[in-house]
């Protein structure tokens, strides 16, 4: 393994400890290699073929890549890029402003707002999109109010356009920016700001000349990450873009696979093009993160004096709680309202109320199956992902055997591969393998573990790198094997981050849809896919009822896991 052999202890040869670790390292390397490169290599293969997955007849071709330069695909690439850039810029501005108000002023409810923003972060994007479609579609609530309530028939609000996609993306991704910027703001060295204030600088000038430049690396990193999340997402562009004929790369890939005329080869080429864009962005983000470590944001100084909001307090409160209302409270209220209607009407006084949507959900075997499938995928998949992430972190951060840098690189790759691309790659891969995995929960778990493995590795490795090696070395000197030291010293110390990683992956698996949308079968639907199917059929009532139930399960899971897993409260 490239490590120093263990000495003997208690009269037994300890080479067996190194042997176990060596075998474990090789097994981990092989599993990660298969998870990451199988869908990607299958996608490359598919992009060079003229046939659909699983069909032996076909020819090798470069036509699929040539078609990437067609006017339609180039327009889609441009649409994807400008929507991603616009959404990212607005998300960073709003999210940073929220974090600065909460943590750099005398805002009165910082804890309450942080909890609400955390809930908005875990609120699935496709559920937010569905709620706002009910509100802002041509036949939705806003137009009914304008037309029937105010008599303004000449005004029509339509969310089915690029700015509708940007708007929903902002509501869903701003909490991510807030949570990533919050830490650097809290731990920022306050010396510079206090010195500027002592010199007579106004709060606005301190913010512009000191605070924001110190946050520059964090803001740039968040911008790139939100850009990646914006262009790789599937549900929001599909729900809003497809009816509005606004095509992004992820939705074009879906349309090429799901609707006639199907073109799996072009879809594979588009998936690789999208992965190349997101991969380049992730590379840039990691370079910025490494450069940012040289800045003086240490948190060594005392707490900064909060900026007094004064007469601007009402504006700050309106801005913060207004965002929560748009991103969390209003969508939930609309879904609750729609779920108890027999037929949709924008006027609650004209509505015919019923519990039939919930009764149908309670009595539906397929709905119960989707709930159990989701819990199985989330519970078992998160455990597998965390175990694999723990092993990867231990080998790449602590032991560093031969080839560990290659393993580290492979584990990072899924950061730059969109979920729907992983799903399409697995569709190609398992169509040719003699393993009956397609259409099973196992392949969905594989897709989810592959997609979110970097999250587990980063979460566990981030704490593992901070643990002094002298603790393990002391155990080795005392006669412990490397395996025993890892079990008795390292594992208890990283237990909080392992628990936090499980919490993070469980919630990510529970709400994921893009990696599963091409892989499910009739009996392996998960909640997100079931909601998608109801909404696609224009069954707003049933989709809303299932969304309400799913959201309650998510929030209850947050509470239960937060109580059982204290480390998860930080995520």
XYZ file of C-alpha atoms in Angstrom:
571
model
C 0.000 0.000 0.000
C 2.987 2.322 0.173
C 2.744 2.676 3.989
C 5.173 1.655 6.719
C 4.465 -1.934 7.894
C 3.031 -2.329 11.371
C 5.146 -3.766 14.170
C 4.149 -6.741 16.282
C 1.885 -6.550 19.277
C 0.620 -9.116 21.724
C 2.747 -11.815 20.059
C 0.868 -11.743 16.710
C 2.297 -10.673 13.349
C 0.605 -7.465 12.325
C 1.184 -7.725 8.600
C -2.401 -8.986 8.456
C -3.605 -5.480 9.393
C -1.811 -3.986 6.408
C -3.132 -6.780 4.236
C -6.723 -6.056 5.261
C -6.243 -2.344 4.614
C -4.576 -3.065 1.292
C -7.452 -5.266 0.165
C -9.958 -2.710 1.430
C -8.175 0.047 -0.492
C -8.159 -1.954 -3.708
C -11.830 -2.854 -3.293
C -12.744 0.791 -2.610
C -10.732 1.938 -5.632
C -12.428 -0.619 -7.869
C -15.945 0.189 -6.655
C -15.473 3.949 -7.095
C -13.885 3.398 -10.502
C -16.858 1.319 -11.650
C -19.418 3.731 -10.186
C -17.939 6.766 -11.916
C -16.499 5.474 -15.168
C -19.146 2.910 -16.081
C -21.860 5.484 -16.879
C -19.364 7.897 -18.440
C -17.702 5.284 -20.633
C -21.112 3.901 -21.612
C -22.200 7.424 -22.518
C -19.120 7.926 -24.681
C -19.849 4.599 -26.369
C -23.482 5.583 -26.921
C -22.516 8.951 -28.398
C -20.527 7.115 -31.086
C -23.327 4.703 -32.066
C -26.351 4.997 -34.326
C -28.600 2.698 -32.278
C -30.448 2.798 -28.968
C -29.092 1.109 -25.800
C -29.141 -2.686 -25.904
C -29.490 -2.992 -29.682
C -26.547 -4.840 -31.243
C -27.199 -3.646 -34.779
C -25.671 -0.299 -35.541
C -22.678 1.597 -36.823
C -19.907 3.742 -35.430
C -20.449 7.416 -36.194
C -19.370 10.973 -35.393
C -22.667 12.427 -36.581
C -23.903 12.906 -33.021
C -20.992 15.219 -32.259
C -21.417 16.996 -35.590
C -25.045 17.638 -34.629
C -23.838 19.524 -31.547
C -22.961 22.363 -33.919
C -26.471 22.517 -35.396
C -28.367 25.760 -34.903
C -30.888 24.097 -32.582
C -28.302 22.654 -30.212
C -26.186 25.832 -30.265
C -29.292 27.844 -29.371
C -29.959 25.426 -26.504
C -26.369 25.777 -25.252
C -26.630 29.572 -25.361
C -29.999 29.485 -23.560
C -28.542 27.188 -20.889
C -25.512 29.416 -20.338
C -27.289 32.758 -20.104
C -30.048 31.413 -17.859
C -27.406 29.805 -15.618
C -25.306 32.981 -15.456
C -28.284 35.265 -14.795
C -29.712 32.979 -12.111
C -26.306 32.564 -10.452
C -25.620 36.291 -10.331
C -29.010 37.068 -8.788
C -28.735 34.144 -6.348
C -25.331 35.327 -5.125
C -26.521 38.924 -4.721
C -29.666 37.950 -2.780
C -28.042 35.159 -0.749
C -25.054 37.301 0.247
C -27.359 40.188 1.167
C -29.418 37.855 3.383
C -26.295 36.528 5.113
C -24.880 40.016 5.682
C -28.169 41.299 7.112
C -28.523 38.331 9.465
C -24.895 38.107 10.613
C -23.500 41.641 10.231
C -26.382 43.776 11.516
C -28.548 43.914 14.623
C -31.255 41.870 12.873
C -33.588 40.610 15.617
C -34.424 37.089 14.441
C -31.188 35.542 13.112
C -31.881 32.053 14.459
C -35.457 31.938 13.191
C -34.466 33.103 9.730
C -31.595 30.615 9.524
C -33.963 27.751 10.392
C -36.510 28.907 7.792
C -33.833 29.265 5.125
C -32.612 25.771 6.011
C -36.143 24.431 5.485
C -36.350 26.260 2.144
C -33.036 24.639 1.176
C -34.515 21.159 1.670
C -37.797 22.084 -0.029
C -37.599 20.160 -3.360
C -37.186 22.383 -6.411
C -39.836 20.578 -8.475
C -42.407 21.104 -5.705
C -41.580 24.829 -5.583
C -41.914 24.938 -9.368
C -45.294 23.177 -9.296
C -46.627 25.593 -6.696
C -45.557 28.619 -8.719
C -47.014 27.134 -11.899
C -50.347 26.947 -10.088
C -49.846 30.579 -9.107
C -48.410 32.013 -12.306
C -49.565 29.871 -15.239
C -51.963 31.457 -17.770
C -54.831 29.671 -16.025
C -53.369 30.193 -12.565
C -54.203 32.250 -9.508
C -52.531 35.553 -10.470
C -54.363 35.808 -13.787
C -57.661 34.838 -12.163
C -57.220 37.648 -9.650
C -56.262 40.132 -12.373
C -59.108 39.047 -14.650
C -61.969 38.227 -12.309
C -61.078 40.245 -9.231
C -59.650 43.429 -10.735
C -61.128 43.299 -14.231
C -57.717 43.726 -15.854
C -58.262 41.326 -18.734
C -55.536 42.966 -20.846
C -52.830 41.854 -18.391
C -51.717 38.235 -18.472
C -48.987 36.795 -16.319
C -47.141 33.800 -17.782
C -44.436 31.941 -15.858
C -43.634 29.726 -18.872
C -40.596 31.691 -20.063
C -36.842 31.938 -19.344
C -37.360 34.388 -16.511
C -39.794 31.977 -14.907
C -36.998 29.402 -14.817
C -34.629 31.998 -13.373
C -37.181 33.042 -10.759
C -37.777 29.501 -9.476
C -34.030 28.818 -9.546
C -33.465 31.878 -7.383
C -36.064 30.741 -4.851
C -34.441 27.317 -4.629
C -30.727 28.196 -4.792
C -30.521 31.355 -2.664
C -30.641 29.227 0.536
C -27.600 27.332 -0.787
C -25.706 30.609 -1.223
C -26.780 31.756 2.224
C -25.560 28.551 3.859
C -22.205 28.639 2.032
C -21.550 32.358 2.683
C -22.762 32.236 6.284
C -19.679 30.414 7.610
C -17.065 32.780 6.106
C -19.044 35.785 7.371
C -19.305 34.420 10.911
C -15.620 33.447 11.096
C -14.263 36.515 9.331
C -11.526 38.405 11.176
C -13.260 41.538 12.465
C -9.999 43.497 12.925
C -10.114 45.038 9.470
C -13.692 46.217 9.726
C -13.185 47.656 13.205
C -10.039 49.464 12.055
C -11.919 51.026 9.153
C -14.725 52.160 11.433
C -12.232 53.628 13.880
C -10.751 55.579 10.975
C -14.182 57.083 10.323
C -15.483 54.935 7.481
C -19.248 54.651 7.196
C -20.899 51.203 7.466
C -21.638 51.274 3.718
C -18.015 52.064 2.901
C -16.748 49.349 5.268
C -19.063 46.874 3.573
C -17.941 47.920 0.097
C -14.205 48.311 0.733
C -13.509 45.690 3.441
C -16.224 43.081 3.995
C -17.109 42.229 0.402
C -13.469 42.036 -0.809
C -12.643 39.671 2.082
C -15.593 37.532 1.007
C -14.512 37.664 -2.639
C -13.265 34.076 -2.890
C -16.300 32.675 -1.087
C -18.678 34.681 -3.270
C -16.902 33.595 -6.458
C -16.938 29.965 -5.321
C -20.664 30.143 -4.520
C -21.349 31.778 -7.880
C -19.698 28.916 -9.772
C -21.398 26.235 -7.691
C -24.820 27.839 -8.207
C -24.059 28.120 -11.923
C -23.391 24.368 -12.015
C -26.555 23.613 -10.038
C -28.588 25.915 -12.291
C -27.539 24.435 -15.631
C -27.586 20.802 -14.511
C -31.042 20.878 -12.926
C -33.790 19.050 -14.731
C -37.115 19.513 -12.959
C -37.460 23.312 -13.077
C -36.480 23.749 -16.765
C -38.702 20.785 -17.667
C -41.811 21.906 -15.765
C -41.552 25.533 -16.890
C -39.435 25.386 -20.032
C -41.142 22.572 -21.948
C -44.637 24.218 -21.956
C -42.977 27.562 -22.752
C -40.743 26.066 -25.467
C -37.610 27.128 -23.599
C -35.118 24.306 -24.022
C -32.040 23.828 -21.851
C -29.486 21.049 -22.285
C -30.874 18.843 -19.494
C -34.417 19.047 -20.858
C -33.290 18.514 -24.447
C -31.544 15.332 -23.324
C -34.772 14.193 -21.648
C -36.916 15.008 -24.680
C -34.569 13.135 -27.023
C -34.865 9.993 -24.881
C -38.529 10.093 -23.845
C -40.395 11.406 -26.877
C -40.511 10.499 -30.551
C -38.386 10.752 -32.583
C -35.914 9.414 -30.023
C -32.203 9.961 -30.595
C -30.141 8.280 -27.893
C -26.855 9.034 -29.635
C -27.428 12.784 -29.768
C -28.723 12.686 -26.191
C -25.462 11.018 -25.119
C -23.412 13.651 -26.954
C -25.437 16.441 -25.332
C -24.958 14.807 -21.926
C -21.192 14.774 -22.441
C -21.244 18.409 -23.601
C -23.193 19.408 -20.489
C -20.758 17.429 -18.327
C -17.837 19.219 -19.985
C -19.341 22.609 -19.102
C -20.118 21.681 -15.507
C -16.770 19.901 -15.120
C -14.869 22.990 -16.265
C -16.866 25.104 -13.823
C -16.116 22.729 -10.931
C -12.409 22.818 -11.825
C -12.497 26.628 -11.721
C -14.327 26.541 -8.387
C -11.725 24.271 -6.811
C -8.912 26.519 -8.046
C -10.653 29.524 -6.506
C -11.182 27.617 -3.248
C -7.486 26.702 -3.060
C -6.464 30.292 -3.777
C -8.949 31.523 -1.174
C -7.115 29.658 1.573
C -4.427 32.334 1.410
C -6.796 35.096 2.549
C -6.908 36.335 6.117
C -10.353 35.161 7.177
C -9.377 33.525 10.414
C -11.907 34.460 13.046
C -9.118 35.175 15.566
C -10.399 38.588 16.496
C -13.427 39.355 18.613
C -16.940 39.727 17.332
C -17.568 42.616 15.002
C -19.856 45.375 16.225
C -23.244 44.833 14.509
C -24.371 47.495 12.082
C -27.475 49.235 13.407
C -30.310 48.978 10.911
C -32.160 51.956 12.333
C -34.765 53.272 9.911
C -33.864 50.503 7.456
C -35.044 47.779 9.816
C -38.450 47.529 8.157
C -36.795 47.128 4.742
C -34.435 44.426 6.062
C -37.325 42.545 7.679
C -39.412 42.818 4.514
C -36.515 41.582 2.371
C -35.663 38.597 4.597
C -39.134 37.391 5.466
C -40.451 38.305 2.020
C -38.005 35.845 0.520
C -39.101 33.149 2.989
C -42.719 33.826 2.079
C -42.005 33.425 -1.657
C -39.685 30.425 -1.363
C -41.381 28.431 1.392
C -44.600 29.700 2.946
C -46.581 30.715 -0.153
C -45.764 27.536 -2.129
C -46.781 25.384 0.837
C -50.026 27.338 1.282
C -50.866 26.983 -2.421
C -50.158 23.252 -2.395
C -52.336 22.792 0.690
C -55.125 24.775 -0.955
C -54.928 22.901 -4.262
C -54.749 19.516 -2.546
C -58.222 19.914 -0.993
C -60.031 21.147 -4.131
C -62.267 18.900 -6.201
C -61.609 21.119 -9.236
C -59.085 23.891 -9.337
C -60.345 27.445 -8.932
C -58.386 30.553 -8.057
C -61.227 31.919 -5.910
C -61.305 30.045 -2.582
C -64.938 31.121 -2.055
C -65.977 29.274 -5.224
C -64.034 26.124 -4.464
C -65.567 22.737 -3.752
C -63.436 21.219 -1.003
C -62.779 17.543 -0.578
C -60.386 15.083 1.016
C -60.545 12.760 -1.962
C -56.960 13.470 -3.069
C -55.651 12.425 0.323
C -58.039 9.462 0.479
C -56.851 8.315 -2.933
C -53.254 8.691 -1.807
C -53.973 6.700 1.381
C -55.749 3.912 -0.507
C -53.389 3.791 -3.478
C -51.009 0.838 -3.424
C -48.721 2.533 -5.952
C -48.434 5.632 -3.761
C -47.506 3.575 -0.712
C -45.030 1.687 -2.854
C -43.381 4.954 -3.935
C -43.093 6.060 -0.299
C -41.462 2.794 0.745
C -39.223 2.813 -2.301
C -38.066 6.316 -1.423
C -37.346 5.410 2.197
C -35.420 2.310 1.097
C -33.414 4.211 -1.499
C -32.695 7.071 0.910
C -31.913 4.950 3.970
C -29.877 2.185 2.344
C -28.340 4.378 -0.359
C -27.198 7.032 2.109
C -25.584 4.347 4.298
C -23.699 2.933 1.293
C -22.658 6.394 0.150
C -21.381 7.399 3.589
C -19.479 4.122 4.082
C -17.824 4.542 0.696
C -17.118 8.215 1.370
C -15.539 7.346 4.743
C -13.220 4.795 3.127
C -12.260 7.182 0.324
C -11.511 9.957 2.816
C -9.421 7.662 5.028
C -7.281 6.462 2.145
C -6.861 9.826 0.389
C -6.435 12.004 3.490
C -4.771 9.747 6.092
C -2.996 6.682 4.693
C -2.248 8.049 1.206
C -1.208 4.748 -0.410
C 0.109 4.521 -3.964
C -2.486 5.915 -6.354
C -4.426 7.813 -3.706
C -4.365 11.024 -5.776
C -6.057 9.136 -8.630
C -8.761 7.938 -6.231
C -9.221 11.502 -4.987
C -9.632 12.734 -8.572
C -12.174 10.019 -9.408
C -14.303 10.761 -6.343
C -14.505 14.421 -7.372
C -15.616 13.736 -10.950
C -19.357 13.280 -10.177
C -19.398 16.891 -8.926
C -19.265 17.909 -12.581
C -21.690 15.325 -13.973
C -25.410 16.263 -13.891
C -27.798 13.735 -12.415
C -29.733 13.166 -15.628
C -26.437 12.481 -17.428
C -25.546 9.827 -14.842
C -29.004 8.316 -15.331
C -28.578 8.212 -19.111
C -25.095 6.690 -18.742
C -26.444 3.948 -16.497
C -29.272 3.345 -18.942
C -26.668 2.691 -21.645
C -24.383 0.654 -19.338
C -26.918 -1.778 -17.925
C -28.623 -2.281 -21.256
C -25.536 -4.230 -22.347
C -24.542 -5.914 -19.090
C -25.913 -9.401 -18.301
C -27.137 -8.094 -14.931
C -30.897 -7.480 -14.565
C -30.555 -4.093 -12.866
C -32.414 -1.749 -15.188
C -35.776 -0.736 -13.751
C -34.842 -1.861 -10.223
C -34.302 0.105 -7.036
C -30.687 -1.074 -7.102
C -29.877 0.941 -10.213
C -31.518 4.042 -8.692
C -29.390 3.584 -5.558
C -26.291 3.217 -7.750
C -27.178 6.425 -9.594
C -27.767 8.350 -6.361
C -24.596 7.055 -4.672
C -22.554 7.960 -7.748
C -24.063 11.442 -7.946
C -23.671 12.332 -4.274
C -20.474 10.460 -3.352
C -18.413 13.697 -3.495
C -20.684 15.220 -0.842
C -19.885 12.388 1.574
C -16.153 12.521 0.777
C -15.971 16.304 1.253
C -17.994 16.206 4.475
C -15.992 13.420 6.153
C -12.637 14.393 4.663
C -13.082 17.997 5.766
C -13.007 16.921 9.419
C -10.503 14.109 8.950
C -7.849 16.463 7.573
C -8.051 18.505 10.790
C -7.189 15.553 13.076
C -3.545 15.501 14.181
C -1.665 12.431 12.954
C 0.101 12.205 16.318
C -3.042 10.626 17.804
C -2.775 7.620 15.503
C 1.000 7.527 15.784
C 0.727 7.335 19.561
C -1.593 4.341 19.190
C 0.883 2.665 16.815
C 3.729 3.209 19.276
C 1.565 1.650 21.993
C 1.258 -1.485 19.819
C -2.045 -0.910 18.050
C -2.383 -1.955 14.436
C -3.326 0.567 11.790
C -6.720 -1.060 11.514
C -7.230 -0.957 15.278
C -6.076 2.675 15.471
C -8.474 3.625 12.698
C -11.340 1.883 14.479
C -10.595 3.132 18.000
C -9.094 6.569 17.329
C -10.079 7.888 13.909
C -13.639 6.601 13.636
C -14.859 8.070 16.975
C -13.266 11.426 16.113
C -14.931 11.652 12.701
C -18.247 10.217 13.902
C -19.967 13.646 13.936
C -19.041 14.297 10.302
C -20.092 10.750 9.342
C -23.462 11.376 10.972
C -23.723 14.736 9.221
C -22.860 13.155 5.880
C -25.591 10.545 6.355
C -28.075 13.297 7.142
C -27.029 15.237 4.039
C -27.196 12.231 1.704
C -30.493 10.964 3.122
C -32.188 14.285 2.418
C -30.518 14.613 -0.995
C -31.672 11.125 -2.009
C -35.195 11.776 -0.737
C -35.762 14.771 -2.986
C -33.661 13.771 -6.033
C -35.448 13.326 -9.356
C -33.011 14.059 -12.207
C -30.874 10.915 -11.732
C -33.981 8.701 -11.492
C -36.222 10.098 -14.216
C -34.723 7.818 -16.918
C -34.221 4.730 -14.716
C -37.492 3.970 -12.935
C -40.053 1.320 -13.828
C -43.747 1.109 -12.905
C -43.042 -0.702 -9.622
C -39.880 1.237 -8.698
C -41.234 4.778 -8.696
C -40.014 7.037 -5.908
C -41.998 9.939 -4.473
C -40.410 12.588 -6.676
C -41.180 10.595 -9.837
C -44.774 9.910 -8.707
C -45.370 13.625 -8.113
C -43.838 14.368 -11.500
C -46.144 11.832 -13.184
C -49.294 13.310 -11.603
C -48.335 16.852 -12.557
C -47.417 15.784 -16.088
C -50.983 14.419 -16.373
C -52.332 17.838 -15.236
C -53.653 16.221 -12.051
C -52.807 19.220 -9.859
C -54.865 18.049 -6.893
C -53.205 14.655 -6.585
C -49.758 16.081 -7.274
C -50.325 18.731 -4.583
C -51.549 16.201 -2.015
C -48.540 13.965 -2.617
C -46.240 17.017 -2.487
C -47.700 18.040 0.871
C -47.184 14.520 2.226
C -43.638 14.368 0.853
C -42.785 17.777 2.301
C -44.121 16.784 5.719
C -42.002 13.614 5.597
C -38.942 15.674 4.660
C -39.474 18.140 7.498
C -40.245 15.362 9.992
C -37.101 13.551 8.836
C -35.151 16.751 9.438
C -36.436 16.870 12.995
C -35.934 13.163 13.722
C -32.491 12.913 12.167
C -31.491 16.210 13.781
C -32.512 14.755 17.159
C -30.885 11.362 16.595
C -27.850 12.744 14.754
C -26.731 15.991 16.463
C -24.015 16.576 13.846
C -26.671 16.798 11.179
C -27.945 20.069 12.642
C -24.967 21.830 11.133
C -25.959 20.922 7.565
